[in-house]
Short mmCIF file of C-alpha atoms in Angstrom, two decimals:
data_model
loop_
_atom_site.label_atom_id
_atom_site.label_comp_id
_atom_site.label_asym_id
_atom_site.label_seq_id
_atom_site.Cartn_x
_atom_site.Cartn_y
_atom_site.Cartn_z
CA MET A 1 -121.71 -31.46 89.41
CA ALA A 2 -122.14 -31.17 93.17
CA ASP A 3 -120.12 -28.80 95.33
CA PRO A 4 -117.20 -30.95 96.61
CA THR A 5 -116.65 -28.57 99.54
CA GLY A 6 -120.31 -28.14 100.52
CA PHE A 7 -119.91 -30.21 103.67
CA LEU A 8 -117.21 -27.78 104.79
CA LYS A 9 -119.45 -24.76 104.28
CA TYR A 10 -122.61 -26.04 105.95
CA ASP A 11 -123.22 -28.00 109.13
CA ARG A 12 -125.68 -30.85 109.20
CA GLU A 13 -128.97 -29.56 110.59
CA GLU A 14 -132.10 -31.49 111.54
CA PRO A 15 -135.56 -29.98 111.00
CA LYS A 16 -136.90 -27.98 113.92
CA LYS A 17 -139.41 -29.71 116.19
CA LYS A 18 -142.40 -28.25 118.00
CA SER A 19 -142.09 -27.58 121.73
CA TYR A 20 -142.71 -30.51 124.08
CA GLU A 21 -145.89 -28.85 125.33
CA GLU A 22 -147.27 -28.44 121.83
CA ARG A 23 -146.36 -32.00 120.87
CA LEU A 24 -147.96 -33.58 123.93
CA SER A 25 -151.15 -31.53 123.61
CA SER A 26 -152.03 -32.91 120.17
CA TRP A 27 -151.56 -35.93 117.92
CA GLY A 28 -150.00 -33.96 115.06
CA GLU A 29 -146.53 -34.56 113.67
CA VAL A 30 -143.67 -33.49 115.90
CA TYR A 31 -141.94 -31.19 113.39
CA ALA A 32 -142.60 -27.46 113.35
CA ASP A 33 -144.44 -25.86 110.47
CA VAL A 34 -142.00 -23.80 108.40
CA PRO A 35 -142.93 -21.63 105.40
CA SER A 36 -142.13 -23.47 102.16
CA ALA A 37 -139.61 -20.90 100.91
CA GLU A 38 -137.68 -20.97 104.19
CA ARG A 39 -137.82 -24.77 104.33
CA ASN A 40 -136.58 -25.13 100.76
CA ASP A 41 -133.70 -22.71 101.34
CA GLN A 42 -132.59 -24.65 104.39
CA VAL A 43 -132.74 -27.97 102.55
CA ARG A 44 -130.87 -26.65 99.51
CA LYS A 45 -127.95 -25.99 101.86
CA GLN A 46 -128.25 -29.48 103.32
CA ALA A 47 -128.26 -31.00 99.83
CA SER A 48 -125.12 -28.99 99.04
CA ARG A 49 -123.24 -31.14 101.56
CA CYS A 50 -123.45 -34.08 99.10
CA MET A 51 -120.09 -34.52 97.34
CA ASP A 52 -121.33 -36.70 94.44
CA CYS A 53 -118.92 -39.45 95.52
CA GLY A 54 -117.23 -41.62 92.94
CA ILE A 55 -118.86 -44.67 94.55
CA PRO A 56 -122.13 -43.55 96.19
CA PHE A 57 -122.70 -46.15 98.89
CA CYS A 58 -125.87 -44.29 99.90
CA HIS A 59 -127.84 -45.89 97.08
CA SER A 60 -126.16 -49.27 97.22
CA GLY A 61 -128.74 -51.99 97.92
CA GLY A 62 -126.48 -53.72 100.42
CA SER A 63 -125.19 -50.83 102.48
CA GLY A 64 -127.63 -48.04 101.64
CA CYS A 65 -131.05 -47.75 100.02
CA PRO A 66 -132.53 -51.02 98.70
CA LEU A 67 -134.73 -48.98 96.35
CA GLY A 68 -131.62 -47.72 94.58
CA ASN A 69 -132.72 -44.11 95.07
CA LEU A 70 -130.59 -41.83 92.88
CA ILE A 71 -129.55 -39.79 95.88
CA PRO A 72 -126.56 -37.82 94.50
CA GLU A 73 -128.63 -36.85 91.46
CA TRP A 74 -131.58 -35.41 93.34
CA ASN A 75 -129.32 -33.85 95.95
CA ASP A 76 -127.63 -31.83 93.21
CA LEU A 77 -130.95 -30.93 91.60
CA VAL A 78 -132.17 -29.63 94.95
CA ARG A 79 -128.92 -27.69 95.43
CA ARG A 80 -129.63 -25.96 92.11
CA GLY A 81 -133.27 -25.37 93.00
CA ASP A 82 -134.70 -27.62 90.25
CA TRP A 83 -137.43 -29.16 92.36
CA ALA A 84 -139.44 -30.52 89.41
CA ALA A 85 -136.50 -32.54 88.10
CA ALA A 86 -135.64 -33.66 91.62
CA SER A 87 -139.20 -34.92 92.00
CA ASP A 88 -138.92 -36.89 88.76
CA ARG A 89 -135.66 -38.53 89.83
CA LEU A 90 -137.01 -39.38 93.28
CA HIS A 91 -140.27 -40.86 91.99
CA ALA A 92 -138.37 -42.83 89.36
CA THR A 93 -137.25 -45.24 92.08
CA ASN A 94 -139.69 -44.69 94.96
CA ASN A 95 -143.48 -44.79 94.72
CA PHE A 96 -143.98 -43.23 98.15
CA PRO A 97 -141.11 -40.93 99.16
CA GLU A 98 -143.33 -39.16 101.69
CA PHE A 99 -143.61 -42.48 103.57
CA THR A 100 -139.90 -43.21 103.59
CA GLY A 101 -139.03 -39.57 104.27
CA LYS A 102 -141.04 -39.75 107.48
CA LEU A 103 -140.64 -43.38 108.57
CA CYS A 104 -137.45 -44.90 107.18
CA PRO A 105 -134.47 -44.94 109.61
CA ALA A 106 -132.28 -43.97 106.64
CA PRO A 107 -129.69 -46.70 105.99
CA CYS A 108 -128.65 -44.39 103.15
CA GLU A 109 -127.25 -41.96 105.72
CA ALA A 110 -125.33 -44.76 107.45
CA GLY A 111 -123.77 -45.54 104.05
CA CYS A 112 -122.96 -41.90 103.23
CA VAL A 113 -119.22 -41.35 102.75
CA LEU A 114 -119.43 -38.48 105.24
CA SER A 115 -120.30 -41.11 107.87
CA ILE A 116 -116.79 -42.53 107.74
CA SER A 117 -115.43 -39.92 110.14
CA PRO A 118 -117.17 -37.69 112.69
CA LEU A 119 -114.80 -34.92 111.57
CA SER A 120 -117.00 -34.52 108.48
CA GLY A 121 -119.84 -33.14 110.59
CA GLY A 122 -122.08 -36.13 109.95
CA PRO A 123 -123.74 -37.62 106.88
CA VAL A 124 -125.79 -35.66 104.40
CA ALA A 125 -129.34 -35.18 105.73
CA ILE A 126 -130.68 -37.42 102.97
CA LYS A 127 -133.94 -38.23 104.73
CA ARG A 128 -134.70 -34.53 105.22
CA VAL A 129 -133.95 -33.75 101.58
CA GLU A 130 -136.13 -36.64 100.43
CA GLN A 131 -139.04 -35.53 102.59
CA THR A 132 -138.77 -31.96 101.36
CA ILE A 133 -138.75 -33.07 97.71
CA ALA A 134 -141.90 -35.09 98.43
CA ASP A 135 -143.58 -32.15 100.19
CA GLN A 136 -142.65 -29.74 97.41
CA SER A 137 -143.87 -32.24 94.80
CA TRP A 138 -147.36 -32.24 96.27
CA GLU A 139 -147.43 -28.51 96.93
CA ALA A 140 -146.36 -27.65 93.39
CA GLY A 141 -148.63 -30.22 91.73
CA TYR A 142 -145.84 -32.36 90.34
CA VAL A 143 -147.56 -35.54 91.57
CA GLN A 144 -150.25 -36.51 89.07
CA PRO A 145 -152.02 -39.80 88.28
CA GLN A 146 -150.17 -41.90 85.71
CA VAL A 147 -152.94 -43.68 83.83
CA SER A 148 -151.93 -46.55 81.56
CA GLU A 149 -152.80 -46.01 77.90
CA VAL A 150 -153.14 -49.74 77.25
CA SER A 151 -154.88 -52.62 79.00
CA SER A 152 -153.40 -56.08 79.27
CA GLY A 153 -156.77 -57.65 79.95
CA ARG A 154 -155.23 -59.45 82.94
CA ARG A 155 -156.50 -59.21 86.49
CA VAL A 156 -154.33 -59.19 89.62
CA ALA A 157 -155.40 -59.46 93.25
CA VAL A 158 -153.17 -57.89 95.90
CA VAL A 159 -153.93 -59.10 99.42
CA GLY A 160 -152.86 -56.44 101.93
CA SER A 161 -152.66 -52.66 101.60
CA GLY A 162 -149.44 -51.91 103.45
CA PRO A 163 -146.49 -50.29 101.67
CA ALA A 164 -145.46 -53.49 99.85
CA GLY A 165 -148.95 -54.18 98.57
CA LEU A 166 -149.56 -50.58 97.55
CA ALA A 167 -146.24 -50.38 95.68
CA ALA A 168 -146.97 -53.62 93.81
CA ALA A 169 -150.50 -52.44 93.01
CA GLN A 170 -149.40 -49.07 91.67
CA GLN A 171 -146.69 -50.56 89.47
CA LEU A 172 -148.99 -53.24 88.05
CA THR A 173 -151.83 -50.76 87.44
CA ARG A 174 -149.45 -48.49 85.56
CA ALA A 175 -148.36 -51.49 83.47
CA GLY A 176 -151.95 -51.88 82.27
CA HIS A 177 -153.25 -54.65 84.48
CA GLU A 178 -156.58 -54.51 86.33
CA VAL A 179 -155.58 -54.54 90.01
CA THR A 180 -157.77 -55.00 93.06
CA VAL A 181 -156.32 -54.55 96.55
CA PHE A 182 -158.09 -56.44 99.35
CA GLU A 183 -157.79 -55.20 102.93
CA ARG A 184 -159.39 -56.97 105.90
CA ASP A 185 -159.42 -53.81 108.06
CA ASP A 186 -162.02 -51.08 107.73
CA ARG A 187 -159.47 -48.63 106.31
CA LEU A 188 -156.55 -48.93 103.91
CA GLY A 189 -152.86 -48.74 104.72
CA GLY A 190 -152.02 -51.73 106.91
CA LEU A 191 -149.40 -50.76 109.48
CA LEU A 192 -149.11 -47.34 107.83
CA ARG A 193 -152.66 -46.72 109.03
CA TYR A 194 -152.96 -48.50 112.36
CA GLY A 195 -149.38 -49.25 113.38
CA ILE A 196 -147.77 -45.84 112.82
CA PRO A 197 -148.94 -43.13 115.23
CA GLU A 198 -150.23 -39.83 113.88
CA PHE A 199 -147.31 -37.96 115.43
CA LYS A 200 -144.93 -39.86 113.12
CA MET A 201 -147.04 -39.62 109.97
CA GLU A 202 -150.38 -37.90 109.71
CA LYS A 203 -152.86 -40.09 107.87
CA LYS A 204 -153.78 -37.34 105.44
CA VAL A 205 -150.40 -38.12 103.86
CA LEU A 206 -151.51 -41.71 103.25
CA ASP A 207 -154.98 -40.71 102.06
CA ARG A 208 -153.50 -38.28 99.54
CA ARG A 209 -151.45 -41.05 97.94
CA LEU A 210 -154.36 -43.50 97.98
CA ALA A 211 -156.40 -40.95 96.03
CA GLN A 212 -153.70 -40.96 93.36
CA LEU A 213 -153.81 -44.76 93.13
CA ARG A 214 -157.58 -44.69 92.73
CA LYS A 215 -157.37 -42.14 89.92
CA GLU A 216 -154.85 -44.36 88.16
CA GLY A 217 -157.34 -47.22 88.22
CA THR A 218 -156.41 -49.36 91.21
CA ARG A 219 -159.52 -50.74 92.89
CA PHE A 220 -159.75 -51.21 96.67
CA VAL A 221 -161.96 -53.47 98.77
CA THR A 222 -161.93 -53.00 102.55
CA GLY A 223 -163.42 -55.18 105.27
CA CYS A 224 -162.71 -58.30 103.22
CA GLU A 225 -160.59 -61.15 104.55
CA VAL A 226 -159.54 -63.20 101.55
CA GLY A 227 -160.04 -66.87 102.28
CA VAL A 228 -163.11 -66.08 104.41
CA ASP A 229 -165.23 -63.32 102.85
CA LEU A 230 -163.85 -64.17 99.42
CA SER A 231 -163.15 -67.86 98.98
CA VAL A 232 -159.88 -69.12 97.58
CA GLU A 233 -161.80 -70.77 94.77
CA ASP A 234 -163.39 -67.47 93.73
CA LEU A 235 -160.06 -65.69 94.10
CA ARG A 236 -158.40 -68.16 91.73
CA ALA A 237 -161.29 -68.04 89.29
CA GLN A 238 -161.48 -64.27 89.10
CA TYR A 239 -157.78 -63.32 89.00
CA ASP A 240 -154.86 -64.31 86.81
CA ALA A 241 -152.28 -63.69 89.54
CA VAL A 242 -152.29 -63.09 93.29
CA VAL A 243 -149.80 -61.06 95.35
CA LEU A 244 -149.63 -61.82 99.07
CA ALA A 245 -148.58 -58.70 100.98
CA VAL A 246 -150.19 -59.70 104.27
CA GLY A 247 -147.40 -58.53 106.56
CA ALA A 248 -145.88 -60.26 109.58
CA LEU A 249 -148.23 -59.20 112.35
CA ARG A 250 -148.01 -62.17 114.72
CA GLY A 251 -146.67 -60.46 117.83
CA ARG A 252 -144.12 -62.16 120.04
CA ASP A 253 -145.45 -62.80 123.53
CA ASP A 254 -143.81 -63.44 126.89
CA THR A 255 -145.06 -66.83 128.08
CA THR A 256 -142.48 -67.53 130.78
CA THR A 257 -142.40 -64.58 133.18
CA PRO A 258 -144.54 -65.20 136.29
CA GLY A 259 -147.63 -63.02 136.38
CA ARG A 260 -148.08 -62.74 132.62
CA GLU A 261 -151.75 -63.72 133.02
CA LEU A 262 -152.56 -60.55 134.98
CA ALA A 263 -155.01 -58.08 133.49
CA GLY A 264 -153.36 -54.93 132.15
CA ILE A 265 -150.53 -56.72 130.30
CA HIS A 266 -150.89 -56.50 126.53
CA LEU A 267 -148.99 -56.84 123.28
CA ALA A 268 -148.02 -53.36 122.10
CA MET A 269 -150.14 -53.56 118.95
CA GLU A 270 -153.22 -54.14 121.11
CA HIS A 271 -152.55 -50.64 122.43
CA LEU A 272 -151.40 -48.91 119.24
CA VAL A 273 -154.21 -50.01 116.92
CA PRO A 274 -157.12 -48.73 119.08
CA ALA A 275 -155.17 -45.54 119.79
CA ASN A 276 -154.79 -44.89 116.06
CA LYS A 277 -158.45 -45.69 115.49
CA TYR A 278 -159.32 -43.13 118.16
CA VAL A 279 -157.37 -40.49 116.27
CA GLU A 280 -159.32 -41.50 113.15
CA GLY A 281 -162.52 -40.71 115.05
CA ASP A 282 -163.63 -44.18 116.14
CA GLY A 283 -164.18 -43.39 119.81
CA PRO A 284 -162.18 -43.99 123.00
CA PRO A 285 -159.73 -46.92 122.95
CA ALA A 286 -160.30 -49.94 125.16
CA ILE A 287 -156.67 -49.81 126.33
CA ASP A 288 -155.81 -46.31 127.49
CA ALA A 289 -152.72 -45.07 129.35
CA ARG A 290 -154.45 -42.06 130.89
CA GLY A 291 -153.70 -41.79 134.61
CA LYS A 292 -151.57 -44.95 134.60
CA HIS A 293 -147.99 -45.92 135.23
CA VAL A 294 -146.90 -47.51 131.94
CA VAL A 295 -144.03 -49.95 131.47
CA ILE A 296 -142.97 -50.81 127.93
CA ILE A 297 -140.83 -53.91 127.43
CA GLY A 298 -138.72 -53.73 124.26
CA GLY A 299 -136.39 -51.10 122.88
CA GLY A 300 -137.31 -50.93 119.18
CA ASP A 301 -139.58 -48.85 116.95
CA THR A 302 -142.82 -50.36 118.24
CA GLY A 303 -141.76 -49.63 121.81
CA ALA A 304 -141.00 -46.02 120.92
CA ASP A 305 -144.39 -45.70 119.18
CA SER A 306 -146.12 -47.03 122.29
CA TYR A 307 -144.03 -44.63 124.40
CA GLY A 308 -145.14 -41.55 122.49
CA THR A 309 -148.74 -42.76 122.37
CA ALA A 310 -148.86 -43.33 126.14
CA THR A 311 -147.52 -39.85 126.92
CA ARG A 312 -150.11 -38.25 124.64
CA GLN A 313 -152.86 -40.25 126.30
CA GLY A 314 -151.85 -38.72 129.64
CA ALA A 315 -149.86 -41.47 131.37
CA LEU A 316 -148.62 -40.70 134.89
CA SER A 317 -145.24 -42.18 133.99
CA VAL A 318 -143.67 -44.10 131.12
CA THR A 319 -140.67 -46.40 131.46
CA GLN A 320 -139.16 -48.35 128.58
CA LEU A 321 -137.07 -51.43 129.36
CA ASP A 322 -134.29 -52.94 127.25
CA GLN A 323 -132.39 -56.14 128.07
CA TYR A 324 -129.28 -54.91 126.32
CA PRO A 325 -126.75 -52.36 127.64
CA MET A 326 -127.07 -48.77 126.54
CA PRO A 327 -125.52 -48.59 123.05
CA PRO A 328 -122.65 -46.19 122.40
CA SER A 329 -123.36 -42.71 121.06
CA ALA A 330 -120.90 -43.14 118.16
CA ARG A 331 -120.16 -45.95 115.73
CA ASP A 332 -117.85 -48.71 116.95
CA ASP A 333 -115.77 -49.52 113.88
CA GLU A 334 -115.01 -53.02 115.12
CA ARG A 335 -118.61 -53.95 115.82
CA SER A 336 -120.31 -52.17 112.92
CA PRO A 337 -117.76 -50.70 110.49
CA TRP A 338 -118.83 -48.23 107.83
CA PRO A 339 -120.91 -48.61 105.65
CA THR A 340 -122.94 -51.13 107.69
CA TRP A 341 -125.88 -50.05 109.86
CA PRO A 342 -124.24 -48.75 113.04
CA TYR A 343 -125.03 -50.08 116.50
CA ILE A 344 -125.60 -46.79 118.35
CA LEU A 345 -128.10 -45.31 120.78
CA ARG A 346 -131.16 -44.14 118.87
CA THR A 347 -133.26 -41.52 120.56
CA TYR A 348 -136.70 -41.00 119.08
CA ALA A 349 -138.69 -37.80 119.42
CA ALA A 350 -140.93 -39.55 121.97
CA HIS A 351 -137.96 -40.15 124.28
CA GLU A 352 -137.28 -36.41 124.47
CA GLU A 353 -140.78 -35.60 125.68
CA ALA A 354 -141.23 -37.50 128.94
CA GLY A 355 -140.52 -40.74 130.77
CA GLU A 356 -137.28 -42.69 130.98
CA ARG A 357 -135.43 -45.66 129.55
CA LYS A 358 -133.68 -48.39 131.51
CA PHE A 359 -131.03 -50.60 129.94
CA ALA A 360 -129.59 -54.01 130.85
CA VAL A 361 -132.69 -54.95 132.85
CA ALA A 362 -135.32 -57.66 132.58
CA VAL A 363 -138.61 -58.38 134.31
CA LYS A 364 -138.29 -61.10 136.94
CA ARG A 365 -141.98 -61.08 137.86
CA PHE A 366 -145.18 -59.16 137.21
CA VAL A 367 -146.81 -58.11 140.48
CA GLY A 368 -150.60 -58.11 140.78
CA SER A 369 -153.43 -57.09 143.06
CA ALA A 370 -155.94 -59.36 144.75
CA ASP A 371 -158.40 -58.84 141.89
CA GLY A 372 -155.86 -60.01 139.31
CA ARG A 373 -154.63 -56.72 137.83
CA VAL A 374 -151.01 -55.82 137.31
CA THR A 375 -149.70 -53.28 139.80
CA GLY A 376 -145.95 -53.43 139.25
CA VAL A 377 -142.92 -55.17 137.78
CA GLU A 378 -139.89 -56.56 139.55
CA LEU A 379 -136.67 -55.83 137.65
CA GLN A 380 -133.20 -57.37 137.75
CA GLN A 381 -130.01 -56.19 136.12
CA VAL A 382 -129.01 -58.69 133.43
CA ARG A 383 -126.53 -59.46 130.72
CA VAL A 384 -127.37 -61.14 127.42
CA GLN A 385 -125.07 -63.85 126.10
CA LYS A 386 -125.05 -66.80 123.75
CA ASP A 387 -124.97 -70.32 125.11
CA PRO A 388 -121.71 -71.72 123.69
CA ALA A 389 -123.23 -75.17 123.32
CA THR A 390 -126.54 -74.29 121.64
CA GLY A 391 -125.92 -70.79 120.29
CA ARG A 392 -129.17 -69.66 121.86
CA ARG A 393 -129.51 -66.27 123.51
CA GLU A 394 -129.55 -66.33 127.30
CA VAL A 395 -130.55 -63.55 129.71
CA ILE A 396 -128.49 -63.92 132.89
CA PRO A 397 -129.08 -61.91 136.11
CA VAL A 398 -125.89 -60.19 137.27
CA ASN A 399 -126.94 -59.92 140.95
CA ASP A 400 -129.83 -60.58 143.31
CA GLU A 401 -130.98 -56.98 143.65
CA ILE A 402 -134.64 -56.36 142.81
CA GLU A 403 -136.12 -53.02 141.76
CA THR A 404 -139.90 -52.67 141.78
CA LEU A 405 -141.62 -50.24 139.44
CA PRO A 406 -145.30 -49.30 139.64
CA ALA A 407 -147.17 -50.50 136.57
CA ASP A 408 -150.88 -50.25 135.81
CA LEU A 409 -150.31 -50.96 132.10
CA VAL A 410 -147.56 -53.15 130.65
CA LEU A 411 -146.96 -53.25 126.91
CA LEU A 412 -144.89 -56.01 125.29
CA ALA A 413 -143.00 -54.63 122.28
CA ILE A 414 -140.61 -57.54 121.85
CA GLY A 415 -140.95 -58.10 118.13
CA PHE A 416 -142.97 -60.14 115.68
CA GLU A 417 -142.88 -63.86 114.95
CA GLY A 418 -144.07 -63.75 111.36
CA VAL A 419 -147.22 -64.12 109.30
CA GLU A 420 -150.45 -64.71 111.19
CA GLU A 421 -152.22 -68.01 110.67
CA MET A 422 -155.07 -67.43 108.23
CA PRO A 423 -157.46 -69.58 106.17
CA LEU A 424 -156.06 -68.10 102.97
CA LEU A 425 -152.71 -69.85 103.39
CA GLY A 426 -154.24 -73.27 103.89
CA GLY A 427 -156.56 -72.72 100.96
CA LEU A 428 -153.60 -71.95 98.72
CA GLY A 429 -151.65 -74.92 100.05
CA LEU A 430 -148.95 -72.74 101.61
CA SER A 431 -147.12 -73.27 104.88
CA LEU A 432 -144.84 -70.99 106.87
CA THR A 433 -141.10 -71.36 107.18
CA ARG A 434 -139.38 -71.79 110.54
CA ARG A 435 -139.04 -68.00 110.60
CA GLY A 436 -142.80 -67.63 110.23
CA THR A 437 -142.57 -66.25 106.69
CA LEU A 438 -143.64 -67.36 103.21
CA SER A 439 -140.90 -68.63 100.92
CA CYS A 440 -140.64 -67.98 97.22
CA GLY A 441 -138.42 -68.70 94.25
CA ALA A 442 -136.17 -66.32 92.35
CA ASP A 443 -139.28 -65.06 90.53
CA TRP A 444 -141.06 -64.17 93.82
CA GLN A 445 -143.56 -66.98 93.12
CA THR A 446 -144.60 -69.24 95.97
CA GLU A 447 -145.15 -72.99 95.69
CA SER A 448 -148.70 -72.19 94.58
CA PRO A 449 -148.55 -71.32 90.84
CA GLY A 450 -149.49 -67.74 90.08
CA VAL A 451 -149.28 -66.71 93.73
CA PHE A 452 -146.49 -64.28 94.63
CA VAL A 453 -145.30 -62.85 97.95
CA CYS A 454 -143.53 -59.66 99.01
CA GLY A 455 -142.82 -57.40 101.95
CA ASP A 456 -142.81 -58.49 105.57
CA ALA A 457 -144.73 -61.66 104.69
CA HIS A 458 -141.63 -62.77 102.80
CA ARG A 459 -138.83 -60.96 104.64
CA GLY A 460 -140.17 -60.82 108.19
CA ALA A 461 -140.72 -57.56 110.05
CA SER A 462 -138.47 -55.03 108.32
CA LEU A 463 -138.20 -51.43 107.13
CA VAL A 464 -140.72 -49.54 105.04
CA VAL A 465 -138.07 -48.99 102.37
CA TRP A 466 -137.54 -52.75 101.99
CA ALA A 467 -141.31 -53.26 101.75
CA ILE A 468 -141.59 -50.78 98.88
CA ALA A 469 -138.53 -52.28 97.17
CA GLU A 470 -140.03 -55.77 97.37
CA GLY A 471 -143.41 -54.50 96.15
CA ARG A 472 -141.78 -52.95 93.10
CA SER A 473 -139.77 -56.10 92.45
CA VAL A 474 -142.74 -58.45 92.73
CA ALA A 475 -144.62 -56.24 90.25
CA ASN A 476 -141.88 -56.92 87.71
CA ALA A 477 -142.21 -60.66 88.37
CA VAL A 478 -146.02 -60.65 88.05
CA ASP A 479 -145.86 -58.56 84.88
CA THR A 480 -143.38 -61.03 83.42
CA TYR A 481 -145.58 -63.98 84.45
CA LEU A 482 -148.62 -62.44 82.77
CA THR A 483 -147.06 -61.05 79.59
CA GLY A 484 -143.73 -62.86 79.11
CA ALA A 485 -141.54 -59.80 79.73
CA SER A 486 -141.49 -56.62 81.78
CA ASP A 487 -139.95 -53.17 81.71
CA LEU A 488 -140.87 -52.53 85.35
CA PRO A 489 -137.90 -52.02 87.68
CA ALA A 490 -136.88 -54.76 90.10
CA PRO A 491 -134.56 -53.17 92.66
CA VAL A 492 -134.05 -56.23 94.89
CA HIS A 493 -133.77 -60.01 94.56
CA PRO A 494 -135.76 -62.23 96.95
CA THR A 495 -132.50 -63.29 98.65
CA ALA A 496 -131.11 -59.75 99.07
CA LEU A 497 -129.91 -58.83 102.56
CA PRO A 498 -128.41 -55.66 104.05
CA LEU A 499 -124.65 -55.65 104.42
CA ALA A 500 -123.76 -56.78 107.94
CA VAL A 501 -120.91 -58.10 110.05
CA VAL A 502 -121.48 -61.76 110.94
#
């Protein structure tokens, strides 16, 4: 069993990062390169902090990992140095642990029993252990193609190659079905490819996993928009089931602030996608922060990604704005009691490198030049409240003071409104919900028979770990639909939600 006093022997330690200068001079990942033996020794100590709790909330679907990762098991295997067995246990529940190890915000750590009190020294560094198991798995050759020995004779189309679509495709291919993944972009990966900057996850990590899927038999078609380049009629004729994993990429815009029409104001994804394509070798981006004062509106992950991208492009300044007050540095047990996801200040690696963040402010007006380009933003201090009559969120100025910031490039990172309108949906007879998503029944099947949905297209913009969990679950549903039964795991139900205070 685990060492019940390990957390008393070892402090929680994060992996070492590169210097700011080294990070800003390249697009590579922010973490320092450490020899494998040294890295593994460090992580074995971190895994020793796991107490093998009687009730491990870390892998609870509601308060921890929706994939049901067997965290105490692989923590103890790492502690004992059995990396091969740890790899088996990790891959038993997670198709792509190198994605979650780099990109997931780790609700498992928020649900760790050591998170109950700061006197424990902090939760087990689960994300770091997971990432190291994944790295060691590739380095030692533990990751091999799993080719099905039987063929069902059934064909499945997966529309979208993000984490949900890839997870569904891999599971269904391994179950013996003939799977084709359609991607409208020129490269595979969805947001993993063009939404996640290289400094968060180098694309060689994605390409390595895609090579495994190809060797297992999954077929990929890029540059194909289903419903346009492949008609719905042909799709239905050629495939026995269809999985929609098209994401929720319709960006939320600001249509009310005066000056929004000025040139130089863009949705954040209009900046991130060309920047990632540039790193892939596609030439200079049309929207570049070099030599500009950049203002980012929105305090979430996309805003932080734009922040780090702008600094690497050579921005003169970067300022990120958030309408809400600065969150506390520690969990407020009344607002977000353990084991729920805590409302705390989250500082990304990009925030450490340059620029600044401003809280409890909103843009009153975008200022422009005579030729119609943005030159600045006027800010007011605000508070956010709910209208007691309607329940709607209101942003209320707290005084008349105006602060003007220079701005040559403004990026709106204020969230996503759901699935983009596309001919495919109309062709299948599907409509979006009020939340901009696609609904489904308990079997993940939409109103169109034989058509299933998973990931952000079903849930709305969410975490990579939820996308993989839904992809695995929809694979079980499709396998059952095609064969009458399935042994594939289904970690989440379509109605599953994280534990939260309401």
